[in-house]
Short mmCIF file of C-alpha atoms and ligand atoms in Angstrom, two decimals:
data_model
loop_
_atom_site.label_atom_id
_atom_site.label_comp_id
_atom_site.label_asym_id
_atom_site.label_seq_id
_atom_site.Cartn_x
_atom_site.Cartn_y
_atom_site.Cartn_z
CA MET H 1 -129.05 30.40 96.44
CA LYS H 2 -128.23 28.18 93.58
CA ASN H 3 -124.99 26.64 94.97
CA LEU H 4 -126.68 24.46 97.29
CA VAL H 5 -127.57 21.04 97.03
CA TYR H 6 -128.83 18.39 99.61
CA VAL H 7 -127.15 15.10 99.02
CA ILE H 8 -129.19 12.47 100.81
CA MET H 9 -127.51 9.26 102.06
CA TYR H 10 -129.54 5.81 102.30
CA HIS H 11 -128.38 2.51 103.52
CA TYR H 12 -130.80 -0.54 104.05
CA VAL H 13 -134.33 0.45 102.59
CA ARG H 14 -136.61 -2.69 103.15
CA ASP H 15 -140.06 -3.98 104.65
CA LEU H 16 -138.32 -3.87 107.97
CA GLU H 17 -141.44 -5.16 110.09
CA HIS H 18 -141.78 -8.39 108.02
CA SER H 19 -137.93 -8.83 107.59
CA ARG H 20 -135.96 -11.40 109.50
CA TYR H 21 -134.00 -8.71 111.29
CA PRO H 22 -136.54 -6.10 112.06
CA ARG H 23 -133.86 -4.24 114.36
CA ILE H 24 -131.62 -3.73 111.65
CA LYS H 25 -131.13 -0.05 111.26
CA GLY H 26 -132.84 0.89 107.87
CA LEU H 27 -135.51 2.97 106.20
CA ASP H 28 -138.90 1.19 105.93
CA VAL H 29 -139.79 0.93 102.40
CA ASP H 30 -143.35 2.77 102.96
CA PHE H 31 -141.24 5.72 104.50
CA PHE H 32 -138.96 5.54 101.41
CA ARG H 33 -142.01 6.01 99.08
CA GLN H 34 -143.35 8.67 101.14
CA GLN H 35 -139.94 10.44 101.13
CA ILE H 36 -139.72 10.32 97.34
CA GLU H 37 -143.08 11.73 97.01
CA PHE H 38 -142.16 14.69 99.51
CA LEU H 39 -139.00 15.43 97.77
CA LYS H 40 -140.90 15.54 94.30
CA GLN H 41 -143.17 17.89 95.66
CA ASN H 42 -140.74 20.19 97.45
CA PHE H 43 -137.40 19.68 95.60
CA THR H 44 -135.79 18.67 92.28
CA VAL H 45 -133.99 15.67 92.39
CA ILE H 46 -130.69 16.08 90.07
CA THR H 47 -128.55 13.36 88.64
CA MET H 48 -125.01 12.60 89.49
CA GLU H 49 -123.86 13.84 85.87
CA GLU H 50 -125.66 17.38 86.47
CA LEU H 51 -123.74 17.51 89.87
CA ILE H 52 -120.38 16.84 88.24
CA CYS H 53 -121.28 19.65 85.60
CA ALA H 54 -122.23 22.00 88.29
CA CYS H 55 -119.05 21.52 90.10
CA ASN H 56 -117.22 22.36 86.81
CA GLY H 57 -119.39 25.53 86.37
CA ARG H 58 -121.12 23.85 83.37
CA TYR H 59 -124.69 23.49 84.84
CA GLU H 60 -126.71 25.69 86.99
CA LEU H 61 -128.11 24.02 89.88
CA PRO H 62 -132.16 24.36 90.22
CA GLU H 63 -133.63 25.97 93.25
CA LYS H 64 -133.79 23.17 96.07
CA ALA H 65 -131.78 20.54 94.44
CA VAL H 66 -131.35 17.06 95.90
CA LEU H 67 -129.24 14.20 94.85
CA LEU H 68 -130.11 10.55 95.98
CA THR H 69 -127.25 8.35 97.18
CA PHE H 70 -127.45 4.63 98.35
CA ASP H 71 -124.43 3.11 99.99
CA ASP H 72 -123.11 -0.34 100.12
CA GLY H 73 -124.82 -2.11 97.02
CA TYR H 74 -127.59 -3.82 98.84
CA LEU H 75 -130.06 -6.13 97.28
CA ASP H 76 -132.65 -3.79 98.77
CA HIS H 77 -131.66 -1.09 96.40
CA TYR H 78 -132.73 -3.54 93.46
CA MET H 79 -135.81 -4.75 95.01
CA PHE H 80 -137.47 -1.83 96.68
CA VAL H 81 -135.49 1.42 95.63
CA PHE H 82 -134.89 0.88 91.92
CA PRO H 83 -138.57 0.21 90.97
CA VAL H 84 -139.74 3.33 92.88
CA LEU H 85 -137.06 5.63 91.26
CA LYS H 86 -137.74 4.00 87.89
CA ALA H 87 -141.49 4.67 88.05
CA GLN H 88 -140.87 8.30 88.85
CA ASN H 89 -138.19 8.86 86.32
CA LEU H 90 -135.55 9.88 88.91
CA GLN H 91 -131.94 8.88 89.25
CA GLY H 92 -130.23 7.33 92.21
CA SER H 93 -126.41 6.82 92.60
CA PHE H 94 -125.41 3.53 94.02
CA PHE H 95 -121.96 3.03 95.59
CA ILE H 96 -120.83 -0.64 95.77
CA SER H 97 -117.95 -2.04 97.84
CA ALA H 98 -116.34 -4.12 94.76
CA LYS H 99 -115.43 -7.05 96.96
CA THR H 100 -119.30 -7.99 97.41
CA LEU H 101 -119.55 -8.21 93.50
CA LYS H 102 -116.31 -10.01 93.05
CA GLU H 103 -116.00 -12.41 95.96
CA HIS H 104 -119.70 -12.64 97.17
CA VAL H 105 -118.43 -12.74 100.81
CA LEU H 106 -120.11 -10.91 103.86
CA LEU H 107 -118.17 -7.80 104.72
CA ASP H 108 -117.40 -7.15 108.34
CA VAL H 109 -119.43 -3.84 108.39
CA ASN H 110 -122.53 -6.01 107.47
CA LYS H 111 -121.65 -8.75 110.04
CA ILE H 112 -121.47 -5.91 112.67
CA HIS H 113 -124.98 -4.75 111.64
CA TYR H 114 -126.46 -8.04 111.81
CA ILE H 115 -124.76 -8.83 115.32
CA LEU H 116 -126.29 -5.63 116.60
CA ALA H 117 -129.72 -6.42 115.47
CA SER H 118 -129.63 -9.95 116.68
CA THR H 119 -128.52 -9.36 120.42
CA LYS H 120 -128.87 -7.11 123.29
CA MET H 121 -125.91 -4.77 124.29
CA LYS H 122 -125.98 -6.09 127.93
CA ASP H 123 -125.03 -9.40 126.36
CA LEU H 124 -122.82 -8.24 123.48
CA LEU H 125 -120.49 -5.72 125.12
CA PRO H 126 -119.05 -8.54 127.70
CA SER H 127 -118.73 -10.90 124.59
CA VAL H 128 -116.44 -8.27 122.92
CA LEU H 129 -114.65 -7.30 125.92
CA GLU H 130 -113.84 -11.04 126.67
CA ARG H 131 -112.83 -11.71 123.04
CA MET H 132 -110.52 -8.49 123.18
CA ASP H 133 -108.85 -9.74 126.27
CA TYR H 134 -108.52 -13.47 124.82
CA TYR H 135 -106.54 -12.22 121.71
CA ARG H 136 -104.43 -9.38 123.40
CA GLY H 137 -100.90 -10.05 124.08
CA SER H 138 -100.24 -13.13 122.02
CA GLU H 139 -99.72 -12.08 118.33
CA TYR H 140 -101.59 -8.79 118.62
CA ASP H 141 -101.11 -5.97 121.08
CA TYR H 142 -103.43 -3.02 121.87
CA PRO H 143 -104.48 -0.83 124.66
CA ASP H 144 -106.36 -2.37 127.65
CA ASN H 145 -110.25 -2.36 127.41
CA ASN H 146 -110.92 0.39 129.94
CA MET H 147 -108.37 2.82 128.16
CA LEU H 148 -110.13 1.82 124.65
CA PHE H 149 -113.53 2.22 126.08
CA ASP H 150 -112.64 5.78 127.29
CA LYS H 151 -111.31 6.76 124.20
CA TYR H 152 -114.01 5.45 121.71
CA ALA H 153 -117.13 5.13 123.51
CA ALA H 154 -118.82 8.32 122.44
CA LYS H 155 -122.27 8.49 121.39
CA ASN H 156 -123.28 9.92 117.89
CA ARG H 157 -126.82 11.11 116.82
CA PHE H 158 -127.81 7.49 115.92
CA ASP H 159 -126.11 5.37 118.37
CA ASP H 160 -125.22 5.04 122.08
CA LYS H 161 -121.90 5.05 123.34
CA GLU H 162 -121.64 1.17 123.89
CA THR H 163 -122.86 0.71 120.17
CA ILE H 164 -120.26 3.19 118.89
CA PHE H 165 -117.37 1.33 121.02
CA VAL H 166 -118.49 -2.03 119.53
CA LYS H 167 -118.47 -0.55 116.09
CA ARG H 168 -115.14 1.16 116.25
CA MET H 169 -113.44 -1.78 117.75
CA LEU H 170 -114.63 -4.15 115.09
CA GLN H 171 -114.53 -1.70 112.22
CA THR H 172 -111.04 -0.08 112.58
CA VAL H 173 -109.29 0.18 116.08
CA LEU H 174 -108.26 -3.53 116.71
CA PRO H 175 -105.55 -5.12 114.36
CA GLN H 176 -107.50 -6.38 111.24
CA PRO H 177 -107.05 -10.11 111.82
CA VAL H 178 -108.37 -9.80 115.36
CA ARG H 179 -111.31 -7.79 114.32
CA SER H 180 -112.04 -10.33 111.48
CA MET H 181 -111.86 -13.22 113.99
CA ILE H 182 -114.12 -11.56 116.42
CA CYS H 183 -116.70 -10.62 113.72
CA LYS H 184 -116.89 -14.13 112.49
CA ASP H 185 -117.11 -15.55 116.01
CA LEU H 186 -119.97 -13.21 117.16
CA PHE H 187 -121.81 -13.56 113.95
CA GLN H 188 -121.89 -17.35 114.28
CA GLN H 189 -122.75 -17.09 117.98
CA TYR H 190 -125.69 -14.40 117.75
CA VAL H 191 -126.71 -14.44 113.93
CA GLY H 192 -126.13 -18.23 113.37
CA VAL H 193 -126.54 -18.04 109.64
CA LEU H 194 -123.99 -19.28 107.00
CA GLU H 195 -122.07 -16.19 105.85
CA GLU H 196 -122.46 -17.11 102.41
CA ASN H 197 -126.18 -17.43 102.50
CA MET H 198 -126.23 -14.18 104.12
CA ALA H 199 -123.93 -12.51 101.39
CA SER H 200 -126.15 -13.95 98.64
CA GLU H 201 -129.50 -12.36 100.16
CA LEU H 202 -127.83 -9.11 101.00
CA TYR H 203 -125.92 -7.80 98.10
CA LEU H 204 -126.53 -6.84 94.39
CA THR H 205 -125.21 -9.11 91.85
CA PRO H 206 -123.29 -7.91 88.51
CA ASP H 207 -126.60 -8.67 86.51
CA GLN H 208 -128.51 -6.43 88.73
CA THR H 209 -126.10 -3.65 88.84
CA ARG H 210 -125.69 -3.77 85.10
CA LEU H 211 -129.33 -3.56 84.49
CA MET H 212 -129.75 -0.50 87.02
CA LYS H 213 -127.09 1.21 85.11
CA ASN H 214 -128.54 0.50 81.80
CA GLU H 215 -131.80 1.94 83.04
CA GLY H 216 -130.07 5.25 83.92
CA MET H 217 -128.80 4.86 87.44
CA TYR H 218 -125.52 6.07 88.35
CA ILE H 219 -123.02 3.42 89.77
CA GLY H 220 -119.98 4.79 91.74
CA LEU H 221 -116.98 3.49 93.94
CA HIS H 222 -117.09 2.65 97.70
CA GLY H 223 -113.74 1.03 97.92
CA TYR H 224 -112.85 -2.55 97.76
CA SER H 225 -113.23 -4.10 101.14
CA HIS H 226 -115.13 -1.11 102.93
CA CYS H 227 -112.38 -0.01 105.03
CA TRP H 228 -111.56 3.22 106.89
CA LEU H 229 -109.46 4.31 104.13
CA GLY H 230 -108.28 7.53 106.08
CA HIS H 231 -106.75 5.04 108.80
CA MET H 232 -104.87 2.83 106.39
CA PRO H 233 -101.18 2.82 105.46
CA GLU H 234 -100.79 4.65 101.94
CA LYS H 235 -99.94 1.38 99.92
CA GLU H 236 -102.84 -0.56 101.49
CA MET H 237 -105.22 2.30 100.87
CA GLN H 238 -104.01 2.67 97.11
CA ALA H 239 -104.23 -1.04 96.65
CA ASP H 240 -107.84 -1.00 97.82
CA ILE H 241 -108.95 1.78 95.50
CA SER H 242 -106.99 0.40 92.54
CA LEU H 243 -108.61 -3.16 93.20
CA ALA H 244 -112.05 -1.36 93.41
CA LEU H 245 -111.43 0.39 90.15
CA ASP H 246 -110.42 -2.75 88.35
CA VAL H 247 -113.49 -4.66 89.43
CA MET H 248 -115.93 -1.64 88.77
CA SER H 249 -114.61 -0.80 85.41
CA GLU H 250 -117.61 -2.22 83.69
CA TYR H 251 -119.69 0.42 85.52
CA VAL H 252 -117.69 3.52 85.79
CA ASP H 253 -115.62 5.49 83.61
CA ARG H 254 -112.10 5.50 84.82
CA LYS H 255 -111.54 8.95 83.91
CA ASN H 256 -114.54 10.50 85.43
CA TRP H 257 -115.75 8.50 88.48
CA VAL H 258 -117.18 9.38 91.82
CA MET H 259 -115.92 8.03 95.34
CA ASN H 260 -117.99 7.59 98.26
CA TYR H 261 -115.71 7.05 101.45
CA PRO H 262 -116.62 4.00 103.34
CA TYR H 263 -117.46 5.27 106.97
CA GLY H 264 -116.90 8.97 105.73
CA SER H 265 -113.00 8.10 106.14
CA TYR H 266 -110.48 10.09 104.13
CA ASN H 267 -107.08 11.77 104.33
CA GLU H 268 -105.18 14.25 102.30
CA SER H 269 -103.25 11.39 100.56
CA LEU H 270 -106.23 9.47 99.62
CA LEU H 271 -107.78 12.65 97.89
CA LYS H 272 -104.52 13.25 96.06
CA TYR H 273 -104.28 9.63 95.02
CA ILE H 274 -108.10 9.33 93.82
CA SER H 275 -107.64 12.49 91.86
CA SER H 276 -104.76 11.17 90.14
CA CYS H 277 -106.99 8.24 89.18
CA GLY H 278 -109.76 10.09 87.40
CA CYS H 279 -112.08 10.59 90.49
CA LYS H 280 -114.21 13.85 89.89
CA LEU H 281 -116.23 14.00 93.03
CA GLY H 282 -116.02 12.63 96.42
CA LEU H 283 -119.01 12.04 99.25
CA THR H 284 -118.26 12.35 102.74
CA THR H 285 -120.63 11.84 105.77
CA GLN H 286 -120.22 15.36 106.94
CA VAL H 287 -123.80 16.26 107.89
CA LYS H 288 -125.06 19.40 106.18
CA ALA H 289 -126.19 20.68 102.74
CA ALA H 290 -123.44 21.00 100.20
CA ASP H 291 -122.59 24.51 98.99
CA LEU H 292 -120.64 24.25 95.82
CA SER H 293 -119.23 27.74 96.18
CA GLU H 294 -117.38 26.77 99.30
CA CYS H 295 -116.86 23.00 99.73
CA SER H 296 -114.17 21.05 97.79
CA ARG H 297 -115.63 18.64 95.16
CA LEU H 298 -113.78 15.75 96.61
CA THR H 299 -115.34 16.32 100.17
CA ILE H 300 -118.97 16.76 99.44
CA PRO H 301 -121.04 16.56 102.73
CA ARG H 302 -124.35 14.78 102.82
CA LEU H 303 -127.43 14.37 104.84
CA ASP H 304 -129.09 11.22 106.11
CA THR H 305 -132.56 10.21 104.99
CA ASN H 306 -133.64 10.40 108.54
CA ASP H 307 -133.15 14.12 108.28
CA PHE H 308 -136.12 14.27 105.92
CA PRO H 309 -139.87 13.71 106.07
CA PRO H 310 -141.52 11.38 107.14
CA VAL H 311 -138.92 10.60 109.72
CA SER H 312 -138.01 14.28 110.82
CA GLU H 313 -137.48 17.78 109.64
CA ASN H 314 -133.84 18.08 110.62
CA TYR H 315 -132.81 19.17 107.09
CA LYS H 316 -134.26 22.45 107.80
CA CYS H 317 -131.46 23.19 110.51
CA ARG H 318 -128.62 21.68 108.12
CA GLY H 319 -128.57 24.23 105.36
CA GLU H 320 -130.29 27.38 103.98
CA ILE H 321 -132.20 26.02 101.04
CA LEU H 322 -135.70 26.82 102.57
ZN1 LIG A 401 -120.67 1.92 103.32
#
């Protein structure tokens, strides 16, 4: 089967045990090195340019093809990922939320990760619910806590239902100003670090991004503010993409770029819009091997790093390559 490719998704990659936040959900750098070894021995790592050509019928995928994708533009990727890939002569594709490059501020998505890594759910959940009550009814309105919990607290394969509830409330469900206020507040209470300090040690800088691109890495779009784009009013969604394109234009070809949907969130009008703006491929978080003969090029599924050794062998049930 030559139409199949495993697109692997990575987020944090660091020396977790010796880091300040060992509970952050990421891949340990030793596991990363072992995984790259495993992939080199069992798969062929392709480049994004090859995948784009394969989608256009101008390149034949090798047997057991994999593509490595890294989300969110973390400094981890420069410190730990890039040297390993460079030494092995492999390409990674890095997707950066443009706001982190342009404004050097800490995104809510990352505040939530650090809040979760710094507290216990038995303390966090009541804090979130209490703040939801506090802001409800004045300027902002949204359903009561029980109704929201029943609707959104559903565990997925990586998080329990309480964690998913907290994430969804703070990522997308509550009105944007309320989410931001609660994230800021909880970050100060539980993490207690200046946001600008955290931002400067968390994200890639323009210089690092430039250097990685010059050394053969692929840079793509991950929106501007890391929003659930599929839930946004059309005008706001378009503004987020167009701002991201402006900031990223040094690193991406505006006529031929790749989108990675934050949270895997997209809808038909987003697909239409990015297509009209020169987007050639879109990466989702749907979990399976990508069969190019059946999936749309704007909704390519991916697997997680945790689906591969040394963490697990889940990839074997998610495609038909082997
Ligand atoms: Zn992301």
